[in-house]
């Protein structure tokens, strides 16, 4: 199937990209790696008049530490650089681990971190060809007013499929967003809206420019991903646990993120609180896993039974807590 | 949305092509340059049969606009042979029985080439990781992995029939 027609412009600098986005506000879409956008265009899920290609743009292709010790990753850093970066391997191994779970090497070679965070949410009733979709009424995400996944559903629950987002959220990351007029930095938790039909706060004319990750000290983080095929698949549920220890083997400063069961990755503060200052035994693990289970509400919108996905949230939580604790103790 | 004249470097040759901006590299290779080695499979990035080398790395040509490929070295499966004889890597794929219908082969071989160019004797795990994005519906991967091992001068593991062990155990008990 051919792509729809569009104007294609490749700006050389960030300023040029921003003024283009401003000029054609609402009609322009940026293409970074294109590994998701081109498929959406092919399926006519979006019909921009103008596509702004960023592959050759300079200025957002870096991974570096700033003077304050924060790690700054330009939005155009390729996933392949992230998985092979020595700084990331050393200080944020969970980010490298999660990156290796995205798609396959040839896709990670072109895919970018900015594209991964801006990735559209997915649903089996949405990510289909125009012909397939023509057999039924437009769903909420397509501008209609019904949900095919949840009978009588009034909210779009298309799922966040980014593997990097939950890890970056657990690492306390924020993103820098630029436009022709302004620049703002938002915590990742505020970047995601929780709305399946409009998953992030990027406004027309805005560009995600940079991901900022604070120094993680002696903490350890682990990402557990559920998927059908281990070789390559989008997540069907995901858990990130990040924690440190107080020196006596009790958990300190735990952060737990639940993802791929709803439109946005979410920190589950109640589960985090259970771990605080505690030595972790099987009872506590069961309680934490139970809270995660109760907070997960997957619906039948991905290629796996939602009840199974929900039960796996428990299993993944236990695995992630155990492993994070082991790693934190060894640090 | 007018057509533009672009220059592509394909298999060492400079090609001038007039393209519409919405054309993918795969479409231009197949339709404009008559290089039909790269196949059009899933069109959604999941099969790998459209793989070409871009500056030596395996990428999916169905997920790349032709205009984005300007200024980069493109190699397709046609670029491996001299037009008469297959390259050693292609020969090994044939001799090891790693080709059945052949639909996945251009992508498999180019992905293998990219791997072998960067690692001289990859382990079986590395080979499986490298080709994890290339679907084969006939050969069943084992022969393909063996071909890549053979191509890097490594001994090919001897495999027994998967059921042999079970059968004899059952007979003995
Ligand atoms: C077969 C296959 C398997 C996949 N598996 C996974 C997986 O397991 N996990 C996973 O997380 N992803 C997966 N993906 C999705 C995708 O490849 C990755 O998420 C990738 O990181 C997207 O990055 P990109 O640069 O290619 O994005 P693009 O396709 O270029 O862009 C994606 C979206 O983000 C927007 N965008 C991109 N960059 C910016 C920016 N700087 N500012 C504002 N908006 C921007 C685009 O307009 C578009 O809407 C898979 C894709 C394929 C084809
Ligand atoms: S046709 Fe490109 S990956 Fe299948
Ligand atoms: S040989 Fe037929 S798909 Fe691989």
XYZ file of C-alpha atoms and ligand atoms in Angstrom:
565
model
C 0.000 0.000 0.000
C 1.367 3.395 -0.980
C 1.856 6.263 1.383
C -0.488 9.215 0.954
C 0.967 12.233 -0.826
C 2.617 14.943 1.245
C 5.214 17.677 0.999
C 8.515 16.539 2.442
C 10.951 19.008 3.912
C 14.229 18.267 5.673
C 15.271 21.215 7.839
C 18.953 21.561 8.696
C 18.567 23.151 12.142
C 16.175 23.124 15.107
C 15.193 26.742 14.420
C 14.284 25.891 10.856
C 12.256 22.898 12.021
C 10.401 25.025 14.578
C 9.537 27.769 12.119
C 8.319 25.174 9.596
C 6.162 23.585 12.270
C 4.834 27.028 13.121
C 4.110 27.983 9.519
C 2.190 24.808 8.851
C 0.690 24.393 12.294
C -1.833 21.600 12.418
C -0.901 20.384 8.929
C 2.668 19.249 9.628
C 4.005 16.129 11.340
C 7.595 15.382 12.192
C 9.269 12.212 11.028
C 12.240 11.110 13.132
C 13.120 7.433 12.593
C 9.776 7.010 10.871
C 9.401 3.466 12.173
C 5.960 4.240 13.549
C 4.871 7.296 11.613
C 5.209 5.776 8.154
C 3.021 2.848 9.153
C 0.370 5.200 10.534
C 0.463 7.200 7.313
C 0.167 4.065 5.203
C -2.921 3.119 7.166
C -4.315 6.637 6.731
C -4.494 7.075 10.480
C -3.108 10.548 9.900
C -3.159 12.744 6.839
C -0.616 15.542 7.218
C -0.078 17.813 4.226
C 3.537 18.244 5.208
C 6.047 15.834 6.697
C 9.132 17.335 8.292
C 12.032 14.904 8.098
C 14.499 15.169 10.980
C 17.009 12.432 10.062
C 19.554 14.830 8.601
C 18.966 17.602 11.156
C 21.906 18.433 13.419
C 21.689 19.597 17.000
C 19.559 16.948 18.701
C 21.799 13.944 18.195
C 23.754 13.684 21.426
C 24.038 11.726 24.670
C 26.009 13.703 27.218
C 26.361 14.647 30.878
C 25.785 18.257 31.839
C 27.711 20.131 34.542
C 25.120 19.271 37.171
C 25.572 15.537 36.562
C 22.268 15.071 34.708
C 22.267 13.018 31.542
C 20.911 14.811 28.497
C 19.792 12.834 25.493
C 18.857 14.665 22.289
C 15.485 13.604 20.880
C 17.159 12.307 17.728
C 19.554 9.958 19.544
C 19.015 6.560 17.921
C 17.970 3.669 20.112
C 21.074 1.832 18.951
C 23.291 4.543 20.451
C 21.398 4.323 23.723
C 21.819 0.573 24.051
C 25.531 0.825 23.311
C 26.361 4.024 25.205
C 29.018 3.475 27.897
C 27.545 6.183 30.202
C 24.103 4.599 30.007
C 25.452 1.075 30.527
C 27.311 2.303 33.587
C 24.734 4.574 35.223
C 21.328 3.665 33.820
C 21.577 0.001 32.830
C 17.786 -0.427 32.957
C 17.452 2.112 30.159
C 19.846 0.108 28.000
C 18.018 -3.091 28.945
C 14.608 -1.661 27.993
C 15.996 -0.249 24.756
C 17.203 -3.695 23.718
C 13.632 -4.926 24.133
C 12.310 -2.446 21.557
C 11.628 -4.016 18.152
C 14.779 -5.482 16.488
C 18.296 -4.202 15.707
C 17.594 -2.812 12.188
C 14.661 -0.808 13.576
C 16.640 0.416 16.598
C 19.293 1.614 14.165
C 16.932 4.312 12.852
C 14.361 4.673 15.667
C 14.872 7.616 18.045
C 14.220 8.232 21.730
C 12.009 11.237 20.878
C 9.894 9.074 18.595
C 9.689 6.381 21.230
C 8.304 8.782 23.828
C 5.972 10.453 21.317
C 4.800 7.076 20.049
C 1.079 6.929 19.417
C -1.029 4.642 21.591
C -2.218 1.418 19.973
C -5.419 -0.605 19.861
C -6.403 -3.574 17.699
C -9.433 -1.629 16.453
C -7.323 1.390 15.521
C -4.052 0.079 14.084
C -5.659 -1.383 11.000
C -5.889 -0.452 7.337
C -8.412 2.102 6.146
C -10.307 -0.701 4.401
C -10.523 -2.798 7.569
C -11.731 0.163 9.579
C -14.337 1.109 6.986
C -16.415 -1.878 8.088
C -17.345 -0.180 11.338
C -18.094 3.230 12.795
C -15.177 5.496 13.700
C -13.992 4.975 17.248
C -13.148 7.776 19.702
C -9.496 7.855 18.642
C -10.614 8.328 15.036
C -12.890 11.212 15.978
C -16.067 9.170 16.451
C -17.884 8.538 19.700
C -17.789 4.806 20.343
C -15.193 2.356 21.609
C -15.055 -1.065 19.970
C -12.884 -2.557 22.687
C -15.171 -1.688 25.594
C -18.897 -1.926 24.859
C -20.532 1.385 25.837
C -17.053 2.729 26.622
C -16.868 6.530 26.566
C -13.110 6.857 26.980
C -10.325 5.816 24.629
C -8.092 3.297 26.361
C -5.601 2.728 23.527
C -2.352 1.586 25.117
C 1.007 3.312 25.560
C 3.474 1.030 23.776
C 6.735 2.756 24.536
C 9.248 0.578 26.358
C 11.439 3.537 27.253
C 8.707 5.688 28.817
C 8.130 3.618 31.985
C 11.861 3.272 32.637
C 12.496 6.964 32.106
C 9.572 7.745 34.383
C 11.033 5.559 37.122
C 14.355 7.318 36.634
C 12.627 10.661 37.274
C 13.256 11.973 33.763
C 11.751 15.078 32.218
C 11.550 16.309 28.645
C 12.357 19.625 27.045
C 9.788 20.775 24.511
C 10.543 23.603 22.083
C 8.529 25.640 19.609
C 9.054 28.756 17.514
C 7.999 30.945 20.439
C 8.838 29.139 23.633
C 10.580 26.344 25.460
C 9.289 24.351 28.425
C 10.438 21.406 30.501
C 7.887 18.939 31.824
C 8.282 15.931 34.061
C 7.550 12.739 32.151
C 4.606 12.071 34.463
C 3.029 15.288 33.154
C 4.037 14.624 29.553
C 1.516 11.798 29.284
C -2.146 12.773 29.431
C -3.705 9.395 30.185
C -5.982 9.885 27.172
C -5.746 7.193 24.544
C -6.797 9.542 21.766
C -4.228 12.224 22.646
C -1.509 10.497 24.645
C 0.884 13.387 25.269
C 0.866 17.143 25.813
C 2.748 18.048 22.616
C 0.771 20.855 20.945
C 0.808 21.549 17.194
C 4.029 23.411 16.474
C 5.924 21.788 19.335
C 8.946 19.555 19.097
C 10.290 17.236 21.757
C 13.936 18.304 21.931
C 15.630 16.567 24.818
C 15.267 13.992 27.568
C 16.860 14.904 30.897
C 17.645 12.166 33.414
C 18.841 13.077 36.914
C 21.761 11.206 38.402
C 20.527 7.894 39.789
C 23.119 7.338 42.553
C 23.315 3.815 43.865
C 19.811 2.839 42.853
C 18.953 -0.194 40.767
C 16.159 -0.404 38.222
C 14.653 -3.352 36.387
C 12.147 -3.481 33.539
C 9.930 -6.531 33.036
C 8.035 -6.728 29.753
C 5.268 -9.092 28.737
C 5.059 -9.927 25.058
C 3.872 -12.777 22.890
C 7.001 -13.320 20.844
C 10.335 -12.784 22.571
C 12.089 -11.958 19.293
C 10.052 -8.832 18.652
C 6.776 -7.559 19.998
C 5.163 -4.530 21.539
C 4.613 -4.712 25.307
C 1.327 -6.167 26.616
C 2.180 -5.218 30.191
C 5.266 -3.680 31.717
C 6.635 -3.078 35.192
C 9.607 -0.993 36.238
C 10.955 -1.121 39.757
C 13.696 1.246 40.816
C 15.041 1.301 44.360
C 18.011 1.702 46.636
C 18.827 0.070 49.965
C 19.518 1.621 53.339
C 22.676 -0.420 53.893
C 20.910 -3.011 56.050
C 19.107 -4.555 53.108
C 15.834 -2.656 53.467
C 14.329 -0.920 50.441
C 14.643 2.856 50.194
C 13.077 5.343 47.798
C 11.275 2.780 45.711
C 9.591 3.840 42.494
C 7.243 1.476 40.718
C 5.775 2.169 37.293
C 2.966 0.246 35.658
C 2.791 0.436 31.873
C 1.296 -1.005 28.701
C -2.058 -1.680 30.360
C -3.514 1.788 29.705
C -2.903 5.024 27.801
C -0.054 6.241 30.028
C 2.651 4.707 32.170
C 1.801 5.443 35.799
C 3.691 5.464 39.086
C 1.842 3.452 41.681
C 2.664 5.365 44.850
C 0.688 3.054 47.105
C 2.836 0.086 46.089
C 6.002 2.137 46.504
C 4.959 3.075 50.048
C 4.593 -0.549 51.042
C 8.269 -1.164 50.318
C 9.659 1.896 52.078
C 12.124 0.976 54.807
C 11.065 -2.671 54.765
C 13.004 -5.845 54.365
C 11.374 -7.618 51.497
C 9.965 -11.068 52.158
C 7.419 -13.167 50.284
C 4.466 -11.706 52.220
C 5.411 -8.149 51.422
C 6.067 -9.072 47.814
C 2.603 -10.571 47.572
C 1.035 -7.397 49.013
C 2.907 -5.151 46.590
C 2.000 -7.390 43.662
C -1.644 -7.359 44.761
C -1.739 -3.547 44.764
C -0.286 -3.495 41.257
C -2.867 -6.052 40.156
C -5.667 -3.934 41.538
C -4.399 -0.820 39.794
C -4.052 -2.513 36.395
C -7.162 -2.395 34.218
C -6.246 -3.719 30.807
C -9.127 -4.077 28.350
C -9.507 -6.255 25.263
C -7.633 -3.927 22.920
C -4.329 -5.734 22.325
C -3.570 -9.191 21.001
C -3.724 -10.962 24.350
C -6.465 -11.729 26.841
C -6.754 -8.760 29.257
C -7.303 -10.983 32.278
C -4.067 -12.817 31.567
C -2.259 -9.503 31.138
C -3.641 -8.360 34.481
C -2.516 -11.514 36.253
C 0.911 -11.179 34.674
C 1.235 -7.722 36.220
C 1.527 -9.540 39.546
C 4.149 -11.944 38.287
C 6.199 -9.218 36.621
C 6.058 -7.050 39.752
C 7.499 -9.821 41.913
C 10.233 -10.555 39.409
C 11.166 -6.901 39.082
C 11.218 -6.178 42.829
C 13.334 -9.259 43.558
C 15.828 -8.460 40.865
C 16.035 -4.758 41.650
C 16.690 -5.557 45.283
C 19.405 -8.052 44.454
C 21.116 -5.566 42.161
C 20.774 -2.722 44.667
C 22.389 -4.840 47.381
C 25.272 -5.698 45.077
C 25.837 -2.012 44.176
C 4.025 17.495 -3.807
C 5.851 17.771 -7.074
C 8.322 15.211 -8.222
C 11.901 15.908 -7.331
C 15.117 14.747 -8.887
C 17.242 12.856 -6.405
C 20.593 11.098 -6.567
C 20.894 7.674 -5.011
C 24.071 5.637 -4.718
C 22.974 2.057 -5.221
C 25.436 -0.824 -5.432
C 28.225 1.635 -6.144
C 26.418 3.370 -9.017
C 24.993 6.885 -8.984
C 21.385 6.869 -10.098
C 19.312 9.934 -10.918
C 15.652 9.312 -10.253
C 12.570 11.485 -10.323
C 10.428 10.648 -7.304
C 7.372 11.895 -5.487
C 8.188 12.643 -1.845
C 5.853 9.914 -0.579
C 7.759 7.112 -2.323
C 9.658 4.728 -0.084
C 13.150 3.561 -0.887
C 11.699 0.069 -1.443
C 9.277 1.350 -4.093
C 11.960 3.318 -5.898
C 14.402 0.401 -5.888
C 11.805 -2.010 -7.237
C 9.727 0.191 -9.541
C 12.148 2.805 -10.811
C 15.494 1.025 -10.679
C 14.157 -2.490 -11.445
C 16.060 -3.911 -8.490
C 13.453 -6.415 -7.362
C 15.745 -8.297 -4.968
C 14.404 -6.421 -1.954
C 10.913 -7.781 -1.455
C 7.712 -6.110 -0.395
C 6.356 -8.220 2.445
C 4.448 -6.812 5.400
C 4.908 -3.076 4.757
C 4.768 -2.527 8.494
C 8.312 -3.184 9.558
C 7.800 -6.630 10.987
C 9.173 -9.059 8.364
C 12.557 -7.745 7.223
C 12.349 -8.991 3.642
C 12.772 -5.418 2.341
C 16.169 -5.137 4.082
C 18.932 -3.227 2.327
C 22.272 -1.985 3.592
C 22.482 1.733 4.292
C 26.087 2.745 4.898
C 26.782 -0.899 5.718
C 23.965 -1.391 8.242
C 20.829 -3.455 7.690
C 17.717 -1.256 7.562
C 14.145 -1.667 6.380
C 13.581 0.022 3.040
C 9.787 0.004 3.520
C 10.253 2.377 6.479
C 12.533 4.838 4.732
C 11.557 7.511 2.225
C 13.633 7.468 -0.951
C 14.459 11.126 -0.340
C 15.960 10.216 3.027
C 18.382 7.805 1.381
C 20.189 10.552 -0.541
C 23.816 10.909 0.395
C 24.030 7.365 1.768
C 25.509 4.209 0.245
C 22.782 1.712 -0.533
C 23.526 -1.948 -1.208
C 20.843 -4.369 -2.362
C 21.154 -8.113 -2.816
C 21.946 -7.480 -6.496
C 25.084 -5.693 -5.327
C 26.598 -8.799 -3.748
C 27.111 -10.832 -6.912
C 28.933 -9.689 -10.016
C 25.912 -10.477 -12.175
C 27.250 -13.923 -13.121
C 28.541 -15.539 -9.967
C 27.117 -15.475 -6.486
C 29.149 -14.030 -3.647
C 30.635 -16.578 -1.207
C 27.952 -15.734 1.364
C 25.172 -16.436 -1.132
C 26.849 -19.717 -2.171
C 26.991 -20.846 1.432
C 23.297 -20.060 1.939
C 22.507 -22.261 -1.063
C 24.891 -25.054 -0.112
C 23.730 -25.197 3.512
C 20.102 -25.513 2.437
C 19.260 -22.129 3.941
C 17.084 -21.162 0.982
C 13.726 -22.702 0.267
C 11.190 -20.390 -1.397
C 13.765 -17.598 -1.185
C 11.389 -14.789 -0.272
C 13.265 -13.995 2.927
C 16.721 -14.669 1.472
C 17.677 -11.180 0.233
C 16.905 -9.747 3.655
C 18.507 -12.630 5.524
C 21.695 -12.509 3.482
C 22.087 -8.747 3.744
C 21.409 -8.835 7.486
C 24.017 -11.603 7.764
C 26.455 -9.562 5.709
C 26.049 -6.536 7.976
C 26.682 -8.771 10.981
C 29.712 -10.527 9.481
C 31.217 -7.202 8.412
C 31.125 -6.017 12.027
C 31.902 -9.264 13.881
C 34.185 -11.832 12.288
C 32.970 -14.868 14.219
C 29.602 -14.166 15.807
C 28.171 -16.661 18.285
C 24.950 -18.498 17.585
C 23.144 -16.161 20.006
C 24.497 -13.102 18.222
C 23.395 -14.499 14.884
C 19.896 -15.241 16.179
C 19.678 -11.744 17.668
C 20.825 -10.171 14.389
C 18.259 -12.023 12.264
C 15.465 -11.807 14.855
C 13.731 -9.221 12.677
C 13.800 -11.370 9.553
C 10.919 -13.754 9.230
C 11.358 -16.998 7.324
C 8.272 -19.146 6.837
C 9.981 -22.157 5.196
C 13.537 -22.913 6.190
C 13.009 -22.741 9.905
C 16.054 -20.645 10.896
C 18.334 -23.523 11.918
C 19.830 -23.837 8.449
C 20.085 -20.083 8.149
C 21.986 -19.779 11.429
C 24.247 -22.624 10.308
C 24.904 -20.895 6.999
C 26.028 -17.739 8.800
C 28.273 -19.799 11.098
C 29.764 -21.568 8.102
C 30.265 -18.252 6.320
C 32.346 -17.022 9.249
C 34.498 -20.162 9.087
C 33.013 -21.692 12.227
C 32.134 -25.358 12.550
C 28.464 -26.016 12.018
C 26.946 -27.824 14.998
C 25.972 -31.422 14.293
C 22.310 -31.865 15.104
C 20.537 -35.064 15.873
C 16.873 -35.579 15.226
C 14.987 -33.792 18.013
C 12.892 -36.857 18.820
C 15.732 -39.376 18.763
C 16.569 -39.017 22.433
C 13.001 -39.399 23.561
C 12.341 -42.398 21.384
C 15.324 -44.426 22.632
C 14.602 -43.483 26.232
C 11.090 -44.685 25.838
C 12.285 -47.921 24.206
C 14.724 -48.559 27.079
C 12.149 -48.106 29.811
C 7.965 -4.134 13.908
C 8.011 -3.057 14.948
C 8.127 -3.395 16.290
C 8.160 -2.402 17.257
N 8.302 -2.780 18.558
C 8.373 -1.830 19.515
C 8.543 -2.195 20.868
O 8.643 -3.372 21.192
N 8.585 -1.215 21.806
C 8.488 0.107 21.468
O 8.579 0.934 22.356
N 8.323 0.489 20.185
C 8.267 -0.448 19.199
N 8.100 -0.067 17.893
C 7.771 1.332 17.585
C 8.903 2.250 17.159
O 9.797 1.603 16.309
C 9.697 2.800 18.325
O 8.857 3.218 19.349
C 10.606 3.949 17.900
O 11.423 4.341 18.976
C 9.872 5.150 17.376
O 10.832 6.122 17.059
P 10.937 6.798 15.622
O 12.042 7.764 15.696
O 11.015 5.786 14.546
O 9.518 7.521 15.591
P 8.699 8.119 14.365
O 7.974 7.035 13.667
O 9.553 9.013 13.551
O 7.673 9.007 15.187
C 6.711 8.453 16.043
C 5.751 9.571 16.466
O 6.418 10.530 17.259
C 6.419 11.797 16.659
N 7.758 12.346 16.886
C 8.945 11.744 16.614
N 9.961 12.501 17.040
C 9.417 13.599 17.598
C 9.957 14.765 18.225
N 11.287 14.943 18.365
N 9.093 15.705 18.683
C 7.758 15.558 18.543
N 7.191 14.470 17.972
C 8.009 13.506 17.502
C 6.081 11.569 15.197
O 5.420 12.665 14.622
C 5.189 10.365 15.304
O 3.909 10.758 15.659
C 8.078 -1.051 16.881
C 7.963 -0.708 15.537
C 7.934 -1.691 14.575
C 7.816 -1.301 13.141
S 8.281 -5.198 4.003
Fe 9.622 -4.012 5.208
S 9.736 -5.118 7.033
Fe 8.264 -6.258 5.896
S 12.957 -19.504 2.503
Fe 10.828 -19.133 2.280
S 10.562 -17.512 3.697
Fe 12.562 -18.085 4.098
